């Protein structure tokens, strides 16, 4: 029995990056031998075991054969005869197909170390094209390592293009797709993930609503970058630079989908794109079964982001309706995330990345002014039931009028 450290742990050590998860592969062992040593089996598809003390995953060396559609359409074969090289060849990228023994000696049959030095994301074998999930994974690695200068190798991009055209991407489950998309959006360069998907034709299959934004112009006075798709990538880039949470990044990706529906005759204007985009945002949310907080924020940002940009011009009554729409009295954090998404939208414009966004503090101040209206005095005046709600609304509106007057002096 021989045990090797494999995959990401080897790759990241060679890159000088912190190693978090360690995967191990065991060559020359049977499941019975693993059990006898106290390892605990997990999963039913192939033999993976948890170490009795560390809890880390140890997988028996295995081969795989395509037996159906999609990510799950594989038959696995694990036995003591499977070699380390046979196990490594079924992996996605050469930089993930290296192994290290307990002395630190490297096994690199597919030249992963050379591709690390050349900053290339290259497939290990033609079997790469059997698993549609790898299109998303490679795009995610491109987003992770873009800051180090990594590019997808042209022949790998071609295989990704073939996969995108094969119909295999449609076989991915919403859960698997969302897992990759959400992880990619949280990388340092999530805009690269979207760009790579576009380059290989996968974006029009997975997110046709985002693909439709490219080539659609916007008024140059507000959007020096002009192209709606390019703007979306820039907004996503700003969200990553400002360390925004997943819900904000998801909202940034989807906020302008309505612009893809504007007839060419109306370009570069996009009248009511906020409202038009809601049905598209809803269908993307449902397609990937996004978590509820991501779904809700994306819809609210889609509908109200132009309100955010015009915050200083809004009438007190409009401001009051906006705060009510966000349920800001019970869910203040969601309004804070809305403000963040609006700011990223404003910064995601060519040459305006550093421009101040006074709307953010103005909106926060408005929320505070409305929240400071106390209920107790109204109860003491005898208001109750629906009348109490109306009285509370009137007092909040009064507070917002005072707030606006104070800021217009």
PDB file of C-alpha atoms in Angstrom, residues 6 14 20 23 29 38 45 47 50-51 56 93 102 109 161 182-183 185 193 225 230 245 311 343 351 362 374 389 397:
ATOM      1  CA  UNK A   6      -2.673  14.641  -4.787  1.00  0.00           C
ATOM      2  CA  UNK A  14       4.233  24.515  -5.787  1.00  0.00           C
ATOM      3  CA  UNK A  20      -6.174  24.256   2.974  1.00  0.00           C
ATOM      4  CA  UNK A  23      -6.682  14.917  -0.766  1.00  0.00           C
ATOM      5  CA  UNK A  29      -4.979  -1.402  -1.356  1.00  0.00           C
ATOM      6  CA  UNK A  38      -9.824   1.884  11.011  1.00  0.00           C
ATOM      7  CA  UNK A  45     -20.201   5.763  -5.895  1.00  0.00           C
ATOM      8  CA  UNK A  47     -14.337   3.898  -2.425  1.00  0.00           C
ATOM      9  CA  UNK A  50     -12.084   9.087   6.231  1.00  0.00           C
ATOM     10  CA  UNK A  51      -8.868   8.839   8.233  1.00  0.00           C
ATOM     11  CA  UNK A  56      -9.175  13.703   5.858  1.00  0.00           C
ATOM     12  CA  UNK A  93      -6.056  19.668 -15.566  1.00  0.00           C
ATOM     13  CA  UNK A 102       5.547  11.205   2.169  1.00  0.00           C
ATOM     14  CA  UNK A 109       3.524  12.182 -15.554  1.00  0.00           C
ATOM     15  CA  UNK A 161     -16.189  24.666 -26.965  1.00  0.00           C
ATOM     16  CA  UNK A 182     -21.107  30.387  -6.529  1.00  0.00           C
ATOM     17  CA  UNK A 183     -17.517  29.313  -5.862  1.00  0.00           C
ATOM     18  CA  UNK A 185     -18.144  34.302  -8.111  1.00  0.00           C
ATOM     19  CA  UNK A 193     -15.084  33.144 -15.081  1.00  0.00           C
ATOM     20  CA  UNK A 225     -17.421  51.581 -21.664  1.00  0.00           C
ATOM     21  CA  UNK A 230     -18.479  44.760 -20.614  1.00  0.00           C
ATOM     22  CA  UNK A 245     -20.497  38.737  -0.239  1.00  0.00           C
ATOM     23  CA  UNK A 311     -31.186  58.760  -4.205  1.00  0.00           C
ATOM     24  CA  UNK A 343     -22.105  51.410  -5.509  1.00  0.00           C
ATOM     25  CA  UNK A 351     -12.653  55.627 -15.780  1.00  0.00           C
ATOM     26  CA  UNK A 362     -27.436  59.430   2.021  1.00  0.00           C
ATOM     27  CA  UNK A 374     -40.645  55.303  17.918  1.00  0.00           C
ATOM     28  CA  UNK A 389     -49.551  51.236  10.803  1.00  0.00           C
ATOM     29  CA  UNK A 397     -42.563  60.220   6.082  1.00  0.00           C
TER      30      UNK A 397
END
